[in-house]
Structures are given as structure tokens and as C-alpha cells.
Amino acid sequence: MDELPLTRPLPPRAPPAAAGFALWNLGFRPFYLLASVFSAVSVLLWVAQYSGWLPSAYLQGPLWHGHEMLFGYTLAVIAGFLLTAVRAWTAQPTPTGVPLMALAALWVLGRVLVLTPFAIAAAVANAAFPVALAVAIGIPLARSRNVRNYFFVGLLVLMGGLILSLHLALQGAFELPPRLGLLLAMDVVLFIMAVMGGRVIPMFTNNGVPGTRATRNPLVEKLALGAVLLLFVADLLQWHPAVIAGIALIGAIAHGVRLLLWRSWRTLATPLVWILHAAYAWFVVYLLLRALSAAGWLGETFAAHALTVGAIGGLTLGMMTRTARGHTGRPLVSDGHEFAMFLLMQVAAVVRVFGGMVSPESYLASVQLSGLLWSAAFGLYAVRYWPVLTRPRLDGKPG
């Protein structure tokens, strides 16, 4: 009998990286890099502030943290994804070069201004970014008459309105509890992620794990997305908590069925695909905890972090990894670095959501440990993908 090889065959090696600086060649490059660096640093600052080691800025305490995670980090990843995807959907150019630099500079300006006393300037800069992004993707969508994706423009304008409303309320222009403003923004982000996840996760699953046969059911799709939209309306109009709990529970069931149709158990040996399924499972956890929170059985923070750390953190990290590799001509395979990032993020989510729930006396420690794990995951991404995002594609194609 022939001897069996003692080791598994190695994945194909990528060709050497091309020379040159390509950071401004396409939208995903600067925004993925900015998002990862900012996320790693800002969460460390938040942990220090929450622990009482740093003073608060213009946006106080948890409000600054929630604002920056949603309108800073998450919007940066959405910007990188949409500026890249819209070019593929429409065959029309999206901002590159100087216009892309200007868009990135506007995002950076928003991050700086919320740390200063200049409240009005912070409000304008932060509200202007999603609107500017809406214009950037709206022009190629309109030119190509890509009606199917017009709703992204509307959602970005809505985000800009929510940001402006939140800041004006803080200045006393009208009454809007900061919690409600952030909650509505979370609903919008949840919808965007649910739409994008529903489009790409089954496709990436079938491409990355042949024979999986991930499917989509039209009725399940309508129920899953419809429940999220209805949850936004319920939060906006402040419906009775029992109604909100019922909507969240229906949404959890619909998204759970959606995930089952994608056959997640067949992806466990493929980290680039597995992380997307693991992150999407946190959508279900979030909606279940949201129902319990609305019923008064659980604190809101546990549900909120199931969404922000588990779902948003995991899904964006997975998408940033896969799309960065794909759009730079690299093989769609992972190594120990990617697996470490994904594992750190999942552990961060479990610790943040369930640590304080199981052991209330350890709540502060769970916040600190989760923050360190989150920052380690994104710090590793920034170091690992700096050369990927700043150098030209390996195959010589534009982008």
C-alpha cells in the first residue's frame, strides 16, 4: 500500500504583492482600514472611560460609545462595502482618488469633533457623512437605473437624519431620549445587515463550500426583513412593550429559519464562511433577548451587545476579510491569523452578552475582557490587512 501523506496539502500561495500604493483605488480599502484601526483604539478608550480611568468628552459615557460604534465604525464598514459593491452592481464608477479621500476625511472629522466641545460642528460632520455616501452611491445607481438598490440611498439619508436629530436633541432643540435615537439607528443597521447578509451569505456558502446547497425561501425572506422593518416602526412610535416583544420573537423565528436554510453546520471547516453564519446566528440571539428585554425580564444592554458585538462585529469582520481578499485578487482561503480574529470576536460576544448575565458581580470585568478581545481582533485585522489594503491587486486588475 502506498504511504499516505503525513500533512494536509497547503492552500495555494498568492503571488508576490505588486509594488505601489493603492489605498485610494476603491472604497473598501481606506474604509476597512480606518474602521479596523478606529474600532481597536476606540473600544480600548471606552473600556478605560467606563472603568473610571478617563474623563468623558462632548458625548458622555455610554452615549459616546454607542454613537461611535454605530455612526463611526459600522458606517465606515458599510461605506467600504457599498462603494465597492455598487461599482460591481452597476458597472459605473464610484469615488476613487481625491473624492474618496474627501469622503474618508469627512468620516475622520466626525470622529475627532465628538471629542471636542464643538457640538454643532460635530452634529453637521457626522450627519453629513451618510448623506455624502448616499450621493456617492446614488449617482451610479441612478445612471444604471438600478432600482433594486435605491433603498440603500434612502436608508443612508435616514441615518443622517437620525444622527442630526440625536445631536439636536442633546442641544435642547427638542425632546428625544438618546437611548431611542441609538435604538432606531440599531434597527436601521440591523435591516441593512440582514439585507446584505441574505444576499451574500448563501452565495458565499455555495461558492466556498461546494455541495452545501444553501437556499432562500421567498416567504421566509419577507417575514425576516418585514419583522425588522416593523420593529423600527414599533420603536419609533413607542408601541406597547408586549407588542414589541411579539414582533422581536417573530423576527427571531424567521431569521432562525433563514439561517437553517443556509445549512450552517456544513461550513464549520471553512472559517471564511463559518464566521458569517456564526455572526448571523447572533441576529437570532439579539431578537430573542430583545423580546425578553421588552417584557421586562432582562436588561437592554445584553440584547444591544448581542447585536453590536456578536452580529455586527462578527459579520463586518467576516465581510471585511473575505471581500478584501477577493477584491485584491487573493485566494479565498484563511490561515491562523483569520481564525484567531474570528475566534476572538466570538469569545468577545459571549463574554459581553452572557458574562454579566450569569454573574452580575462580574459585570465590569466582563466589559473589560470583552473590550480587550474585540480590540485584539481588530488590531490583528489592521496589522494583517494593512499590506493587502494598501497595495495593488495581485492580478493587475483595477480596484
Tab-separated table of C-alpha atoms in Angstrom:
chain	number	residue	atom	x	y	z
A	1	MET	CA	0.000	0.000	0.000
A	2	ASP	CA	1.276	3.489	-0.850
A	3	GLU	CA	2.187	5.643	2.115
A	4	LEU	CA	-0.317	8.341	2.989
A	5	PRO	CA	0.961	11.930	3.253
A	6	LEU	CA	1.593	12.954	6.834
A	7	THR	CA	0.307	16.506	6.330
A	8	ARG	CA	-2.627	18.067	4.524
A	9	PRO	CA	-1.818	19.901	1.261
A	10	LEU	CA	-1.179	23.593	1.772
A	11	PRO	CA	-3.536	26.164	0.233
A	12	PRO	CA	-2.319	27.776	-2.984
A	13	ARG	CA	0.221	30.527	-2.400
A	14	ALA	CA	-0.647	34.013	-3.535
A	15	PRO	CA	1.803	35.651	-5.942
A	16	PRO	CA	4.024	38.388	-4.507
A	17	ALA	CA	2.246	41.690	-3.852
A	18	ALA	CA	2.621	44.300	-6.579
A	19	ALA	CA	4.529	47.485	-5.844
A	20	GLY	CA	2.769	50.813	-5.413
A	21	PHE	CA	0.273	52.481	-3.099
A	22	ALA	CA	-3.348	51.568	-3.810
A	23	LEU	CA	-5.246	52.772	-0.732
A	24	TRP	CA	-7.423	55.154	-2.751
A	25	ASN	CA	-8.140	52.802	-5.648
A	26	LEU	CA	-11.537	51.610	-4.368
A	27	GLY	CA	-13.816	52.342	-1.418
A	28	PHE	CA	-13.260	49.204	0.631
A	29	ARG	CA	-9.551	49.921	1.017
A	30	PRO	CA	-9.487	53.093	3.161
A	31	PHE	CA	-12.734	52.420	4.980
A	32	TYR	CA	-11.879	48.880	6.046
A	33	LEU	CA	-8.503	50.064	7.288
A	34	LEU	CA	-9.943	53.111	9.074
A	35	ALA	CA	-12.727	51.033	10.606
A	36	SER	CA	-10.375	48.383	11.981
A	37	VAL	CA	-7.874	50.838	13.485
A	38	PHE	CA	-10.590	53.079	14.904
A	39	SER	CA	-12.525	50.162	16.339
A	40	ALA	CA	-9.496	48.693	18.095
A	41	VAL	CA	-8.462	52.041	19.612
A	42	SER	CA	-11.888	53.482	20.460
A	43	VAL	CA	-13.087	50.396	22.333
A	44	LEU	CA	-9.928	50.462	24.443
A	45	LEU	CA	-10.654	54.119	25.223
A	46	TRP	CA	-14.242	53.240	26.074
A	47	VAL	CA	-13.151	50.471	28.441
A	48	ALA	CA	-10.785	52.916	30.150
A	49	GLN	CA	-13.542	55.519	30.407
A	50	TYR	CA	-16.104	53.005	31.684
A	51	SER	CA	-13.586	51.813	34.262
A	52	GLY	CA	-13.217	55.407	35.514
A	53	TRP	CA	-9.705	55.979	34.172
A	54	LEU	CA	-10.566	58.649	31.544
A	55	PRO	CA	-12.918	61.652	31.569
A	56	SER	CA	-15.905	61.958	29.228
A	57	ALA	CA	-15.984	64.254	26.176
A	58	TYR	CA	-18.828	66.149	24.439
A	59	LEU	CA	-20.799	62.901	24.159
A	60	GLN	CA	-20.955	61.465	27.645
A	61	GLY	CA	-20.001	57.911	28.558
A	62	PRO	CA	-22.174	55.180	27.013
A	63	LEU	CA	-23.645	57.683	24.540
A	64	TRP	CA	-20.211	58.312	23.007
A	65	HIS	CA	-19.529	54.571	22.849
A	66	GLY	CA	-22.856	53.752	21.194
A	67	HIS	CA	-22.616	56.717	18.827
A	68	GLU	CA	-19.124	55.800	17.660
A	69	MET	CA	-19.783	52.097	17.246
A	70	LEU	CA	-22.863	52.751	15.099
A	71	PHE	CA	-22.098	56.014	13.303
A	72	GLY	CA	-18.328	55.625	13.312
A	73	TYR	CA	-17.214	52.023	12.960
A	74	THR	CA	-20.313	50.400	11.451
A	75	LEU	CA	-20.962	53.192	8.935
A	76	ALA	CA	-17.332	53.023	7.819
A	77	VAL	CA	-17.651	49.310	7.018
A	78	ILE	CA	-20.983	49.900	5.269
A	79	ALA	CA	-19.340	52.674	3.249
A	80	GLY	CA	-16.484	50.420	2.175
A	81	PHE	CA	-18.850	47.629	1.218
A	82	LEU	CA	-21.342	49.788	-0.700
A	83	LEU	CA	-18.762	51.845	-2.593
A	84	THR	CA	-17.273	48.570	-3.807
A	85	ALA	CA	-20.487	46.623	-4.371
A	86	VAL	CA	-22.300	49.418	-6.221
A	87	ARG	CA	-19.500	49.568	-8.776
A	88	ALA	CA	-19.934	45.823	-9.357
A	89	TRP	CA	-23.749	46.065	-9.466
A	90	THR	CA	-23.860	48.988	-11.904
A	91	ALA	CA	-20.600	48.832	-13.909
A	92	GLN	CA	-20.388	52.548	-13.082
A	93	PRO	CA	-17.506	54.245	-11.237
A	94	THR	CA	-17.744	55.071	-7.533
A	95	PRO	CA	-15.433	57.593	-5.828
A	96	THR	CA	-11.704	56.907	-6.036
A	97	GLY	CA	-8.668	59.108	-5.621
A	98	VAL	CA	-9.322	62.632	-4.324
A	99	PRO	CA	-13.138	62.251	-3.979
A	100	LEU	CA	-12.605	59.089	-1.924
A	101	MET	CA	-10.029	60.931	0.191
A	102	ALA	CA	-12.573	63.686	0.829
A	103	LEU	CA	-15.214	61.186	1.909
A	104	ALA	CA	-12.755	59.486	4.264
A	105	ALA	CA	-11.662	62.873	5.638
A	106	LEU	CA	-15.303	63.738	6.422
A	107	TRP	CA	-15.625	60.493	8.386
A	108	VAL	CA	-12.400	61.200	10.300
A	109	LEU	CA	-13.584	64.752	11.031
A	110	GLY	CA	-16.723	63.353	12.650
A	111	ARG	CA	-14.654	61.084	14.891
A	112	VAL	CA	-12.477	63.977	16.038
A	113	LEU	CA	-15.247	66.522	16.609
A	114	VAL	CA	-17.228	64.372	19.050
A	115	LEU	CA	-14.178	64.550	21.325
A	116	THR	CA	-14.290	68.372	21.350
A	117	PRO	CA	-16.728	70.957	22.781
A	118	PHE	CA	-17.809	71.940	19.239
A	119	ALA	CA	-21.234	70.314	19.372
A	120	ILE	CA	-22.799	71.894	16.275
A	121	ALA	CA	-19.776	71.120	14.120
A	122	ALA	CA	-19.820	67.525	15.380
A	123	ALA	CA	-23.511	67.238	14.526
A	124	VAL	CA	-23.067	68.599	10.997
A	125	ALA	CA	-19.994	66.499	10.169
A	126	ASN	CA	-21.485	63.267	11.461
A	127	ALA	CA	-24.861	63.776	9.790
A	128	ALA	CA	-23.200	64.804	6.527
A	129	PHE	CA	-21.204	61.594	6.131
A	130	PRO	CA	-24.054	59.129	5.423
A	131	VAL	CA	-25.714	61.742	3.199
A	132	ALA	CA	-22.492	62.200	1.224
A	133	LEU	CA	-22.212	58.411	0.969
A	134	ALA	CA	-25.811	58.276	-0.294
A	135	VAL	CA	-24.884	60.732	-3.063
A	136	ALA	CA	-21.734	58.767	-3.898
A	137	ILE	CA	-23.660	55.535	-4.490
A	138	GLY	CA	-26.868	57.208	-5.677
A	139	ILE	CA	-25.283	58.669	-8.817
A	140	PRO	CA	-24.097	55.323	-10.267
A	141	LEU	CA	-27.332	53.634	-9.184
A	142	ALA	CA	-29.380	56.299	-10.989
A	143	ARG	CA	-27.191	56.242	-14.099
A	144	SER	CA	-27.614	52.491	-14.410
A	145	ARG	CA	-31.284	52.601	-13.308
A	146	ASN	CA	-30.508	50.005	-10.670
A	147	VAL	CA	-33.871	50.434	-8.978
A	148	ARG	CA	-33.447	47.303	-6.875
A	149	ASN	CA	-30.822	49.022	-4.728
A	150	TYR	CA	-32.261	52.546	-4.463
A	151	PHE	CA	-33.395	51.765	-0.929
A	152	PHE	CA	-29.774	51.909	0.269
A	153	VAL	CA	-29.775	55.613	-0.598
A	154	GLY	CA	-32.915	56.151	1.465
A	155	LEU	CA	-31.528	54.238	4.442
A	156	LEU	CA	-28.326	56.289	4.430
A	157	VAL	CA	-30.290	59.549	4.342
A	158	LEU	CA	-32.402	58.215	7.211
A	159	MET	CA	-29.203	57.513	9.169
A	160	GLY	CA	-28.096	61.075	8.571
A	161	GLY	CA	-31.438	62.310	9.881
A	162	LEU	CA	-31.173	60.150	12.993
A	163	ILE	CA	-27.670	61.423	13.708
A	164	LEU	CA	-28.733	65.056	13.312
A	165	SER	CA	-31.833	64.513	15.456
A	166	LEU	CA	-29.770	62.920	18.204
A	167	HIS	CA	-27.308	65.803	18.306
A	168	LEU	CA	-30.004	68.484	18.154
A	169	ALA	CA	-31.858	66.788	20.996
A	170	LEU	CA	-28.683	66.902	23.052
A	171	GLN	CA	-28.590	70.669	22.408
A	172	GLY	CA	-32.162	71.030	23.656
A	173	ALA	CA	-33.790	71.697	20.278
A	174	PHE	CA	-36.473	69.081	21.015
A	175	GLU	CA	-37.004	66.061	23.204
A	176	LEU	CA	-35.545	62.772	22.028
A	177	PRO	CA	-34.098	60.342	24.553
A	178	PRO	CA	-30.569	59.417	23.402
A	179	ARG	CA	-31.459	55.763	24.015
A	180	LEU	CA	-34.282	55.988	21.462
A	181	GLY	CA	-32.062	57.623	18.843
A	182	LEU	CA	-29.473	54.865	19.174
A	183	LEU	CA	-32.150	52.163	19.215
A	184	LEU	CA	-33.631	53.409	15.931
A	185	ALA	CA	-30.144	53.525	14.407
A	186	MET	CA	-29.599	49.928	15.537
A	187	ASP	CA	-32.831	48.945	13.787
A	188	VAL	CA	-31.638	50.567	10.556
A	189	VAL	CA	-28.232	48.873	10.773
A	190	LEU	CA	-29.933	45.562	11.541
A	191	PHE	CA	-32.020	45.905	8.377
A	192	ILE	CA	-29.003	46.813	6.217
A	193	MET	CA	-27.031	43.860	7.591
A	194	ALA	CA	-29.989	41.497	7.174
A	195	VAL	CA	-30.398	42.515	3.522
A	196	MET	CA	-26.693	42.272	2.702
A	197	GLY	CA	-26.307	39.055	4.689
A	198	GLY	CA	-29.274	37.489	2.939
A	199	ARG	CA	-27.760	38.275	-0.428
A	200	VAL	CA	-24.150	37.268	0.110
A	201	ILE	CA	-24.094	34.565	2.793
A	202	PRO	CA	-25.928	31.900	0.733
A	203	MET	CA	-23.828	32.805	-2.316
A	204	PHE	CA	-20.537	32.733	-0.415
A	205	THR	CA	-21.612	29.483	1.234
A	206	ASN	CA	-22.361	27.687	-2.015
A	207	ASN	CA	-19.190	29.047	-3.652
A	208	GLY	CA	-16.924	28.395	-0.671
A	209	VAL	CA	-18.331	25.020	0.411
A	210	PRO	CA	-19.459	23.177	-2.749
A	211	GLY	CA	-22.440	20.929	-2.241
A	212	THR	CA	-23.862	22.885	0.687
A	213	ARG	CA	-26.984	23.915	-1.266
A	214	ALA	CA	-27.825	26.945	0.861
A	215	THR	CA	-31.255	28.151	-0.263
A	216	ARG	CA	-33.609	31.091	0.163
A	217	ASN	CA	-37.375	30.889	0.654
A	218	PRO	CA	-39.399	33.911	-0.557
A	219	LEU	CA	-41.873	33.750	2.329
A	220	VAL	CA	-39.109	33.445	4.937
A	221	GLU	CA	-37.248	36.345	3.323
A	222	LYS	CA	-40.316	38.583	3.540
A	223	LEU	CA	-41.020	37.618	7.151
A	224	ALA	CA	-37.397	38.098	8.259
A	225	LEU	CA	-36.951	41.514	6.661
A	226	GLY	CA	-40.521	42.602	7.360
A	227	ALA	CA	-40.125	41.883	11.072
A	228	VAL	CA	-37.078	44.164	11.242
A	229	LEU	CA	-38.923	46.978	9.451
A	230	LEU	CA	-41.903	46.563	11.758
A	231	LEU	CA	-39.582	46.642	14.765
A	232	PHE	CA	-38.274	50.023	13.588
A	233	VAL	CA	-41.836	51.367	13.330
A	234	ALA	CA	-42.706	49.949	16.753
A	235	ASP	CA	-39.657	51.578	18.324
A	236	LEU	CA	-40.284	54.876	16.553
A	237	LEU	CA	-43.924	55.046	17.668
A	238	GLN	CA	-43.138	53.569	21.090
A	239	TRP	CA	-45.697	50.787	20.874
A	240	HIS	CA	-46.608	48.744	23.915
A	241	PRO	CA	-43.684	46.588	25.154
A	242	ALA	CA	-45.753	43.410	24.733
A	243	VAL	CA	-46.236	44.211	21.032
A	244	ILE	CA	-42.523	44.915	20.593
A	245	ALA	CA	-41.713	41.627	22.321
A	246	GLY	CA	-44.064	39.776	19.966
A	247	ILE	CA	-42.500	41.387	16.867
A	248	ALA	CA	-38.997	40.564	18.073
A	249	LEU	CA	-39.986	36.953	18.769
A	250	ILE	CA	-41.495	36.530	15.301
A	251	GLY	CA	-38.335	38.061	13.833
A	252	ALA	CA	-36.148	35.650	15.801
A	253	ILE	CA	-38.081	32.662	14.450
A	254	ALA	CA	-37.963	33.957	10.858
A	255	HIS	CA	-34.228	34.668	10.971
A	256	GLY	CA	-33.622	31.303	12.634
A	257	VAL	CA	-35.420	29.515	9.797
A	258	ARG	CA	-33.494	31.630	7.293
A	259	LEU	CA	-30.229	30.501	8.878
A	260	LEU	CA	-31.310	26.842	8.852
A	261	LEU	CA	-31.932	27.086	5.108
A	262	TRP	CA	-28.297	28.121	4.695
A	263	ARG	CA	-27.100	24.807	6.261
A	264	SER	CA	-24.573	26.356	8.621
A	265	TRP	CA	-23.372	23.008	10.004
A	266	ARG	CA	-21.684	22.252	6.683
A	267	THR	CA	-19.417	25.314	6.916
A	268	LEU	CA	-17.513	24.521	10.114
A	269	ALA	CA	-14.324	23.527	8.288
A	270	THR	CA	-14.250	26.769	6.275
A	271	PRO	CA	-13.600	29.776	8.556
A	272	LEU	CA	-14.216	32.424	5.872
A	273	VAL	CA	-17.758	31.083	5.539
A	274	TRP	CA	-18.305	29.841	9.078
A	275	ILE	CA	-17.776	33.295	10.612
A	276	LEU	CA	-20.638	34.719	8.534
A	277	HIS	CA	-23.021	32.038	9.786
A	278	ALA	CA	-21.848	32.418	13.393
A	279	ALA	CA	-22.387	36.175	13.204
A	280	TYR	CA	-25.821	35.770	11.668
A	281	ALA	CA	-26.811	33.421	14.495
A	282	TRP	CA	-26.349	36.416	16.802
A	283	PHE	CA	-29.197	38.131	14.921
A	284	VAL	CA	-31.457	35.417	16.318
A	285	VAL	CA	-29.952	35.765	19.794
A	286	TYR	CA	-30.433	39.536	19.666
A	287	LEU	CA	-34.091	39.318	18.710
A	288	LEU	CA	-34.771	36.726	21.416
A	289	LEU	CA	-33.064	38.874	24.041
A	290	ARG	CA	-34.849	41.941	22.679
A	291	ALA	CA	-38.162	40.169	23.296
A	292	LEU	CA	-37.116	39.304	26.851
A	293	SER	CA	-35.947	42.878	27.404
A	294	ALA	CA	-39.229	44.346	26.146
A	295	ALA	CA	-41.081	42.008	28.505
A	296	GLY	CA	-39.011	43.377	31.382
A	297	TRP	CA	-37.200	40.110	32.098
A	298	LEU	CA	-33.727	41.191	31.021
A	299	GLY	CA	-31.619	44.351	30.856
A	300	GLU	CA	-31.482	46.157	27.482
A	301	THR	CA	-27.694	46.171	27.381
A	302	PHE	CA	-27.461	42.390	26.936
A	303	ALA	CA	-29.668	42.458	23.849
A	304	ALA	CA	-27.895	45.525	22.461
A	305	HIS	CA	-24.478	43.885	22.666
A	306	ALA	CA	-25.721	40.637	21.128
A	307	LEU	CA	-26.393	42.797	18.075
A	308	THR	CA	-23.399	45.134	18.186
A	309	VAL	CA	-20.653	42.723	19.257
A	310	GLY	CA	-21.973	39.359	18.110
A	311	ALA	CA	-23.868	40.181	14.928
A	312	ILE	CA	-22.393	43.450	13.656
A	313	GLY	CA	-18.861	42.788	14.917
A	314	GLY	CA	-18.738	39.238	13.589
A	315	LEU	CA	-20.447	39.907	10.263
A	316	THR	CA	-18.419	43.013	9.440
A	317	LEU	CA	-15.135	41.319	10.371
A	318	GLY	CA	-16.009	38.330	8.202
A	319	MET	CA	-17.075	40.512	5.272
A	320	MET	CA	-14.027	42.777	5.601
A	321	THR	CA	-11.785	39.707	5.439
A	322	ARG	CA	-13.465	37.913	2.565
A	323	THR	CA	-14.140	40.935	0.340
A	324	ALA	CA	-10.649	42.347	0.935
A	325	ARG	CA	-9.128	39.072	-0.225
A	326	GLY	CA	-11.498	38.741	-3.164
A	327	HIS	CA	-11.155	42.318	-4.413
A	328	THR	CA	-7.359	42.255	-4.238
A	329	GLY	CA	-7.007	39.052	-6.271
A	330	ARG	CA	-6.002	36.850	-3.345
A	331	PRO	CA	-7.115	33.247	-2.773
A	332	LEU	CA	-10.290	32.911	-0.707
A	333	VAL	CA	-8.596	30.820	1.953
A	334	SER	CA	-7.865	31.622	5.584
A	335	ASP	CA	-4.929	30.908	7.843
A	336	GLY	CA	-4.257	31.095	11.563
A	337	HIS	CA	-4.498	34.894	11.594
A	338	GLU	CA	-8.044	34.936	10.244
A	339	PHE	CA	-9.140	32.090	12.504
A	340	ALA	CA	-7.709	33.928	15.524
A	341	MET	CA	-9.605	37.108	14.598
A	342	PHE	CA	-12.879	35.253	14.209
A	343	LEU	CA	-12.435	33.308	17.442
A	344	LEU	CA	-11.536	36.450	19.411
A	345	MET	CA	-14.691	38.151	18.151
A	346	GLN	CA	-16.966	35.273	19.051
A	347	VAL	CA	-15.491	34.963	22.539
A	348	ALA	CA	-15.816	38.745	22.979
A	349	ALA	CA	-19.520	38.483	22.158
A	350	VAL	CA	-20.142	35.559	24.514
A	351	VAL	CA	-18.326	37.302	27.368
A	352	ARG	CA	-20.079	40.642	26.812
A	353	VAL	CA	-23.580	39.218	26.493
A	354	PHE	CA	-23.560	36.321	28.930
A	355	GLY	CA	-20.770	37.205	31.374
A	356	GLY	CA	-22.688	39.848	33.309
A	357	MET	CA	-25.944	37.982	32.843
A	358	VAL	CA	-24.643	34.836	34.545
A	359	SER	CA	-22.541	36.652	37.148
A	360	PRO	CA	-23.788	40.222	37.828
A	361	GLU	CA	-20.953	40.869	40.270
A	362	SER	CA	-18.514	40.290	37.394
A	363	TYR	CA	-20.223	42.744	35.030
A	364	LEU	CA	-17.354	45.267	34.976
A	365	ALA	CA	-14.821	42.506	34.396
A	366	SER	CA	-16.922	41.153	31.516
A	367	VAL	CA	-17.000	44.598	29.883
A	368	GLN	CA	-13.236	44.967	30.252
A	369	LEU	CA	-12.403	41.476	28.980
A	370	SER	CA	-14.802	41.710	26.056
A	371	GLY	CA	-13.370	45.085	25.067
A	372	LEU	CA	-9.836	43.730	25.117
A	373	LEU	CA	-10.836	40.741	22.973
A	374	TRP	CA	-12.674	42.999	20.492
A	375	SER	CA	-9.680	45.336	20.212
A	376	ALA	CA	-7.312	42.396	19.765
A	377	ALA	CA	-9.433	41.053	16.887
A	378	PHE	CA	-9.498	44.359	15.017
A	379	GLY	CA	-5.899	45.190	15.861
A	380	LEU	CA	-4.903	41.878	14.316
A	381	TYR	CA	-7.003	42.671	11.243
A	382	ALA	CA	-5.367	46.097	10.842
A	383	VAL	CA	-1.851	44.644	11.050
A	384	ARG	CA	-2.622	41.652	8.851
A	385	TYR	CA	-4.527	43.566	6.144
A	386	TRP	CA	-2.509	46.780	6.018
A	387	PRO	CA	-0.375	45.448	3.124
A	388	VAL	CA	-3.425	43.896	1.485
A	389	LEU	CA	-5.411	47.141	1.505
A	390	THR	CA	-2.572	49.473	0.550
A	391	ARG	CA	-1.019	47.528	-2.333
A	392	PRO	CA	-2.389	46.962	-5.866
A	393	ARG	CA	-4.340	43.845	-6.799
A	394	LEU	CA	-2.207	40.777	-7.367
A	395	ASP	CA	-3.866	40.069	-10.720
A	396	GLY	CA	-3.168	43.553	-12.116
A	397	LYS	CA	-6.861	44.466	-12.446
A	398	PRO	CA	-8.094	47.917	-11.400
A	399	GLY	CA	-9.568	48.359	-7.944
